[in-house]
Amino acid sequence: MLLAATGPLRVLGLQVELLAGQTEANLARAEALIRANPGHRLYVLPELSSHGYCDEVLSQLDPTRPERPAQDAESGSVTAFFCRLARDVDAHISYGFLRDAGAGRTCICQAVVDPRGQLVLAYDKMHLCDMGDCSEIAHGCSPGEGELGVFECDGVRVGVTICYDLRFPELYRALAWDAGCDLILHPAAFVRDATFPMYHQQFVATRAVENGVYLLSVSYAGERFGSSVACPPWIGDVPGLAAPLAAASLGTAEGVLPLVVEPRHLEAVRRAYPYRRDVHPRLRAPPAQGDRRLQREKSGR
Amino acid sequence: MLLAATGPLRVLGLQVELLAGQTEANLARAEALIRANPGHRLYVLPELSSHGYCDEVLSQLDPTRPERPAQDAESGSVTAFFCRLARDVDAHISYGFLRDAGAGRTCICQAVVDPRGQLVLAYDKMHLCDMGDCSEIAHGCSPGEGELGVFECDGVRVGVTICYDLRFPELYRALAWDAGCDLILHPAAFVRDATFPMYHQQFVATRAVENGVYLLSVSYAGERFGSSVACPPWIGDVPGLAAPLAAASLGTAEGVLPLVVEPRHLEAVRRAYPYRRDVHPRLRAPPAQGDRRLQREKSGR
């Protein structure tokens, strides 16, 4: 399906409270927020939204412990829950959980179910954070093997990244340019430390603008987290658009953050600020699907 | 030569006034500022510093016009001037000019001369800006053919980029990781438009931090330009260092901006925030020279 056939895509970030290790309560909270905010085509929860991102959860990865929370992406109870809910609300839902990857490996996974109630993506976090207070590797997590996280939502190609992935520009290039994504999700559990105010918002804006894509970064509510960001592919004036494009963000309270993917904004930004055309051919081949789709969209109007 | 053998490298950015098309006056102004600020090992001038970056200069590229300012990197009068000056002040100098690349091609070049008075680098800008008021291609400029700009200064590997190059993360990765640069220069003529306050400083900080390198961005003085930035490889607290690392910047007046490359800061940042180790092997091979040099430095202490 082409962007032209779809019109704007309405997406909602859910900045939920973290209930440490209380999987059923986390699922119920996500459902309540989704049902209270109908009319969106894609709902996005933070990193490990089903269990909560915290030491109490990560320290249970030891496979000899009976309460080990990791589960299978296809057959686990978390996916079953969201499959039912997605069918019921007629939308895509993206949620996080610890994935049992077999052979003793546990991955930090962000999955997507579609309105038919089917699992369409299970992306394993490629870059694990292992510095400061954040020791995913020390807790026993394994990095994803490098499969990109890409799915289609009403004709829009959507990429998925998780938290620390944001620091690595080549992943966003691969999603935006090679895989033709126009929206990239960034579920996170970005702890509000001394570096947070600068790095979180700045890196989100840079990744969106340098790639000409929408970016939705969704974290937990609470004093330690917050500041989920919805970023357009440019911030400021764009020739041909009546109003400047602006990023939006939340505070630390629980809440929702809407983002609307507007094909006509994407097209205006890429025409006015042609980064996607201007990259030097010695460094990277020009993007394939993304711009081709926009061309087809233009010619079809 | 290894970083360990050198100690800190003192670099100075020169935010000079733009004198449109007055090459001799621009050279004299650069010399006066350099002589007024002795004791640095590398002086850095903005993009096209010898002619001034403006339509008046770029519009003269038409090869049929007698006053065409482009010249050869090896034998031109601008290089001859800086070779004499660099020998005299015993330092490296990096300056900009329009390079006659033969066959009717003119490139936006940033060159470097060393304290022996020899030309050691002539980097042709890879990414030409051709949007909004900035139409380098329309004026007849040609992009560089993709040779990276790298030179050694007292044992530190230094990369060179020019203005619009900043928008393309793969160039900074190639310089920092593949070519092992610890400092990247960014001579610019970044016009102070509506997007300037956000993009200039934000992109400089992101490129420095995501690659773990020092970055020195040098623009012209004046109400339309300014805000040259000296950025360390991290902004904020670094375990093992007594004081947080901070970026510094200038206003719009003519002035100088010091940056000190501290091997011990580089090492502390890369140990505390191991982005250079953590990139996923499916996306990029780990950096070669840069970290190897730091290892040799550590073992030599």
XYZ file of N, CA, C and O in Angstrom, chain A residues 118-212:
380
model
N -2.585 -10.339 15.165
C -1.430 -11.185 14.841
C -0.129 -10.473 15.180
O -0.008 -9.250 14.997
N 0.830 -11.257 15.636
C 2.163 -10.726 15.901
C 2.848 -10.436 14.566
O 2.994 -11.349 13.739
N 3.274 -9.176 14.347
C 3.920 -8.853 13.067
C 5.396 -8.519 13.229
O 6.126 -8.447 12.239
N 5.861 -8.287 14.452
C 7.291 -7.998 14.638
C 7.702 -8.294 16.073
O 6.966 -7.986 17.017
N 8.883 -8.894 16.235
C 9.517 -9.009 17.551
C 10.968 -8.592 17.361
O 11.784 -9.367 16.854
N 11.264 -7.339 17.713
C 12.614 -6.791 17.505
C 13.427 -6.921 18.791
O 13.008 -6.447 19.855
N 14.596 -7.563 18.712
C 15.494 -7.670 19.866
C 16.490 -6.521 19.856
O 17.208 -6.309 18.867
N 16.542 -5.776 20.976
C 17.437 -4.614 21.125
C 18.874 -4.982 20.721
O 19.462 -5.908 21.279
N 19.400 -4.242 19.756
C 20.734 -4.569 19.239
C 21.850 -4.083 20.151
O 22.872 -4.740 20.295
N 21.670 -2.870 20.705
C 22.736 -2.262 21.510
C 22.338 -2.292 22.976
O 21.412 -1.587 23.389
N 23.045 -3.109 23.769
C 22.750 -3.175 25.201
C 23.609 -2.162 25.946
O 24.795 -1.994 25.653
N 22.989 -1.515 26.914
C 23.682 -0.482 27.677
C 24.377 -1.139 28.867
O 23.756 -1.869 29.632
N 25.645 -0.856 28.999
C 26.401 -1.509 30.065
C 27.382 -0.511 30.665
O 28.590 -0.726 30.700
N 26.847 0.609 31.123
C 27.704 1.649 31.708
C 26.935 2.340 32.826
O 25.710 2.324 32.845
N 27.683 2.933 33.756
C 27.040 3.620 34.875
C 26.152 2.669 35.654
O 26.532 1.542 35.962
N 24.928 3.115 35.947
C 23.993 2.296 36.717
C 23.251 1.287 35.845
O 22.418 0.526 36.335
N 23.543 1.283 34.581
C 22.747 0.534 33.606
C 23.570 -0.640 33.092
O 24.433 -0.477 32.243
N 23.315 -1.836 33.638
C 24.199 -2.960 33.310
C 23.390 -4.134 32.789
O 23.224 -5.148 33.457
N 22.864 -3.974 31.587
C 22.017 -5.014 31.001
C 22.813 -6.290 30.737
O 22.297 -7.392 30.911
N 24.038 -6.112 30.306
C 24.864 -7.293 30.022
C 25.226 -7.997 31.333
O 25.143 -9.223 31.434
N 25.584 -7.203 32.352
C 25.932 -7.807 33.645
C 24.748 -8.591 34.216
O 24.928 -9.594 34.908
N 23.527 -8.140 33.928
C 22.335 -8.844 34.414
C 22.048 -10.105 33.604
O 21.175 -10.882 33.968
N 22.726 -10.279 32.483
C 22.546 -11.501 31.708
C 21.746 -11.335 30.427
O 21.374 -12.325 29.795
N 21.457 -10.096 30.034
C 20.756 -9.897 28.757
C 21.703 -10.168 27.586
O 22.912 -9.953 27.678
N 21.142 -10.607 26.482
C 21.907 -10.815 25.251
C 21.444 -9.816 24.196
O 20.241 -9.546 24.099
N 22.370 -9.294 23.384
C 21.955 -8.367 22.323
C 21.240 -9.104 21.204
O 21.465 -10.305 20.994
N 20.374 -8.404 20.494
C 19.773 -8.978 19.296
C 20.852 -9.325 18.286
O 21.960 -8.790 18.340
N 20.497 -10.219 17.358
C 21.524 -10.687 16.416
C 21.683 -9.764 15.218
O 22.482 -10.037 14.330
N 20.906 -8.676 15.183
C 21.118 -7.700 14.123
C 20.015 -7.639 13.084
O 20.172 -6.953 12.073
N 18.909 -8.318 13.324
C 17.764 -8.186 12.420
C 17.119 -6.828 12.654
O 16.773 -6.489 13.797
N 16.925 -6.047 11.590
C 16.255 -4.750 11.743
C 14.794 -4.970 12.131
O 14.173 -5.952 11.734
N 14.243 -4.024 12.902
C 12.837 -4.080 13.289
C 11.987 -3.192 12.393
O 11.988 -1.978 12.564
N 11.281 -3.780 11.444
C 10.491 -3.002 10.472
C 9.120 -3.649 10.284
O 9.035 -4.868 10.164
N 8.072 -2.837 10.294
C 6.744 -3.356 9.959
C 5.962 -2.282 9.208
O 6.390 -1.126 9.135
N 4.827 -2.687 8.624
C 3.971 -1.733 7.896
C 2.728 -1.445 8.720
O 2.125 -2.362 9.293
N 2.356 -0.178 8.779
C 1.144 0.213 9.491
C 0.348 1.145 8.591
O 0.773 2.281 8.343
N -0.749 0.662 8.060
C -1.580 1.443 7.129
C -0.750 2.044 5.995
O -0.929 3.212 5.618
N 0.189 1.286 5.480
C 0.978 1.732 4.334
C 2.217 2.507 4.685
O 3.025 2.842 3.808
N 2.417 2.842 5.955
C 3.629 3.540 6.388
C 4.617 2.494 6.908
O 4.264 1.653 7.726
N 5.866 2.571 6.423
C 6.888 1.669 6.959
C 7.416 2.259 8.251
O 7.817 3.422 8.312
N 7.416 1.435 9.298
C 7.787 1.886 10.636
C 8.990 1.070 11.120
O 8.994 -0.154 11.013
N 9.997 1.761 11.641
C 11.162 1.095 12.210
C 11.083 1.109 13.732
O 10.499 2.014 14.322
N 11.678 0.100 14.357
C 11.676 0.022 15.821
C 13.112 -0.034 16.336
O 13.941 -0.809 15.842
N 13.397 0.819 17.323
C 14.676 0.826 18.024
C 14.357 0.868 19.507
O 13.218 1.170 19.883
N 15.324 0.575 20.369
C 15.064 0.583 21.809
C 16.163 1.340 22.544
O 17.347 1.014 22.431
N 15.774 2.359 23.282
C 16.614 3.114 24.223
C 18.042 3.371 23.734
O 18.259 4.221 22.903
N 19.036 2.622 24.233
C 20.456 2.880 23.937
C 20.769 2.827 22.437
O 21.745 3.428 21.976
N 19.947 2.128 21.657
C 20.099 2.110 20.193
C 20.219 3.519 19.615
O 20.846 3.719 18.568
N 19.595 4.492 20.311
C 19.546 5.868 19.799
C 20.929 6.467 19.592
O 21.106 7.391 18.792
N 21.931 5.948 20.314
C 23.270 6.535 20.233
C 24.012 6.177 18.947
O 25.090 6.697 18.707
N 23.455 5.272 18.149
C 24.207 4.714 17.022
C 23.569 5.117 15.696
O 22.557 4.557 15.284
N 24.157 6.111 15.028
C 23.504 6.675 13.834
C 23.305 5.669 12.710
O 22.374 5.809 11.927
N 24.184 4.649 12.627
C 24.051 3.728 11.482
C 22.762 2.919 11.544
O 22.241 2.525 10.509
N 22.238 2.680 12.747
C 20.976 1.934 12.837
C 19.826 2.759 12.267
O 18.961 2.242 11.547
N 19.815 4.060 12.560
C 18.742 4.924 12.041
C 18.867 5.110 10.532
O 17.868 5.185 9.820
N 20.111 5.182 10.040
C 20.318 5.238 8.593
C 19.775 3.975 7.926
O 19.097 4.039 6.898
N 20.100 2.821 8.530
C 19.661 1.553 7.931
C 18.139 1.496 7.875
O 17.558 1.070 6.876
N 17.479 1.943 8.944
C 16.013 1.906 8.970
C 15.413 2.927 8.009
O 14.499 2.621 7.241
N 15.926 4.170 8.051
C 15.304 5.246 7.285
C 15.625 5.144 5.798
O 14.764 5.368 4.951
N 16.848 4.812 5.479
C 17.287 4.895 4.090
C 17.234 3.545 3.402
O 16.707 3.425 2.299
N 17.839 2.533 4.035
C 17.889 1.225 3.378
C 16.536 0.526 3.439
O 16.113 -0.094 2.471
N 15.863 0.627 4.606
C 14.590 -0.077 4.763
C 13.388 0.821 4.454
O 12.252 0.368 4.511
N 13.628 2.093 4.144
C 12.552 2.970 3.679
C 11.533 3.364 4.736
O 10.382 3.680 4.416
N 11.926 3.394 6.008
C 10.979 3.786 7.060
C 10.747 5.298 7.057
O 11.666 6.082 6.849
N 9.519 5.697 7.316
C 9.171 7.115 7.437
C 8.908 7.504 8.888
O 8.828 8.684 9.219
N 8.730 6.525 9.738
C 8.525 6.727 11.177
C 9.406 5.726 11.912
O 9.450 4.549 11.537
N 10.115 6.202 12.926
C 10.915 5.293 13.753
C 10.458 5.432 15.202
O 10.357 6.548 15.730
N 10.163 4.300 15.815
C 9.766 4.283 17.231
C 11.008 4.105 18.104
O 11.963 3.423 17.717
N 10.950 4.703 19.289
C 12.068 4.611 20.225
C 11.537 4.410 21.646
O 11.620 5.298 22.491
N 10.955 3.224 21.913
C 10.568 2.924 23.291
C 11.833 2.897 24.154
O 12.855 2.341 23.747
N 11.744 3.509 25.337
C 12.951 3.699 26.147
C 12.628 3.596 27.620
O 11.470 3.617 28.040
N 13.704 3.471 28.396
C 13.638 3.616 29.851
C 14.856 4.456 30.213
O 15.763 4.003 30.894
N 14.871 5.661 29.693
C 16.028 6.556 29.794
C 15.991 7.224 31.168
O 15.188 8.119 31.423
N 16.865 6.773 32.055
C 16.878 7.301 33.426
C 17.314 8.771 33.416
O 18.243 9.149 32.704
N 16.637 9.578 34.188
C 16.877 11.021 34.221
C 18.121 11.327 35.069
O 18.011 11.770 36.211
N 19.297 11.110 34.477
C 20.541 11.436 35.181
C 21.048 12.793 34.711
O 20.343 13.531 34.014
N 22.293 13.122 35.073
C 22.833 14.451 34.761
C 22.896 14.697 33.252
O 22.804 15.834 32.793
N 23.058 13.645 32.483
C 23.198 13.830 31.036
C 21.846 13.844 30.313
O 21.769 14.221 29.152
N 20.802 13.442 31.011
C 19.498 13.241 30.376
C 18.944 14.457 29.617
O 18.542 14.334 28.456
N 18.900 15.642 30.253
C 18.206 16.749 29.582
C 18.821 17.075 28.227
O 18.124 17.392 27.275
N 20.133 16.964 28.155
C 20.773 17.258 26.897
C 20.645 16.098 25.913
O 20.246 16.260 24.781
N 21.036 14.896 26.355
C 21.184 13.810 25.383
C 19.871 13.307 24.830
O 19.756 13.032 23.649
N 18.866 13.148 25.702
C 17.648 12.515 25.220
C 17.027 13.321 24.081
O 16.934 12.867 22.951
N 16.641 14.551 24.393
C 15.938 15.362 23.391
C 16.835 15.672 22.191
O 16.393 15.698 21.054
N 18.110 15.930 22.467
C 19.024 16.306 21.388
C 19.252 15.167 20.413
O 19.239 15.357 19.197
N 19.472 13.974 20.955
C 19.704 12.837 20.066
C 18.428 12.486 19.289
O 18.495 12.139 18.117
N 17.279 12.573 19.933
C 16.029 12.303 19.215
C 15.871 13.275 18.045
O 15.598 12.870 16.901
N 16.074 14.565 18.303
C 15.905 15.568 17.249
C 16.930 15.363 16.134
O 16.598 15.458 14.943
N 18.170 15.085 16.502
C 19.196 14.897 15.477
C 18.882 13.696 14.597
O 18.974 13.765 13.369
N 18.509 12.574 15.207
C 18.204 11.380 14.401
C 17.028 11.638 13.451
O 17.028 11.189 12.304
N 15.999 12.332 13.938
C 14.844 12.611 13.081
C 15.253 13.500 11.909
O 14.963 13.198 10.749
N 15.942 14.594 12.219
C 16.256 15.592 11.198
C 17.294 15.076 10.207
O 17.159 15.266 8.993
N 18.340 14.419 10.689
C 19.393 13.997 9.758
C 18.885 12.917 8.796
O 19.452 12.734 7.730
N 17.811 12.212 9.194
C 17.256 11.164 8.330
C 15.954 11.557 7.643
O 15.443 10.804 6.816
N 15.384 12.711 8.010
C 14.122 13.117 7.405
C 12.981 12.174 7.720
O 12.202 11.802 6.841
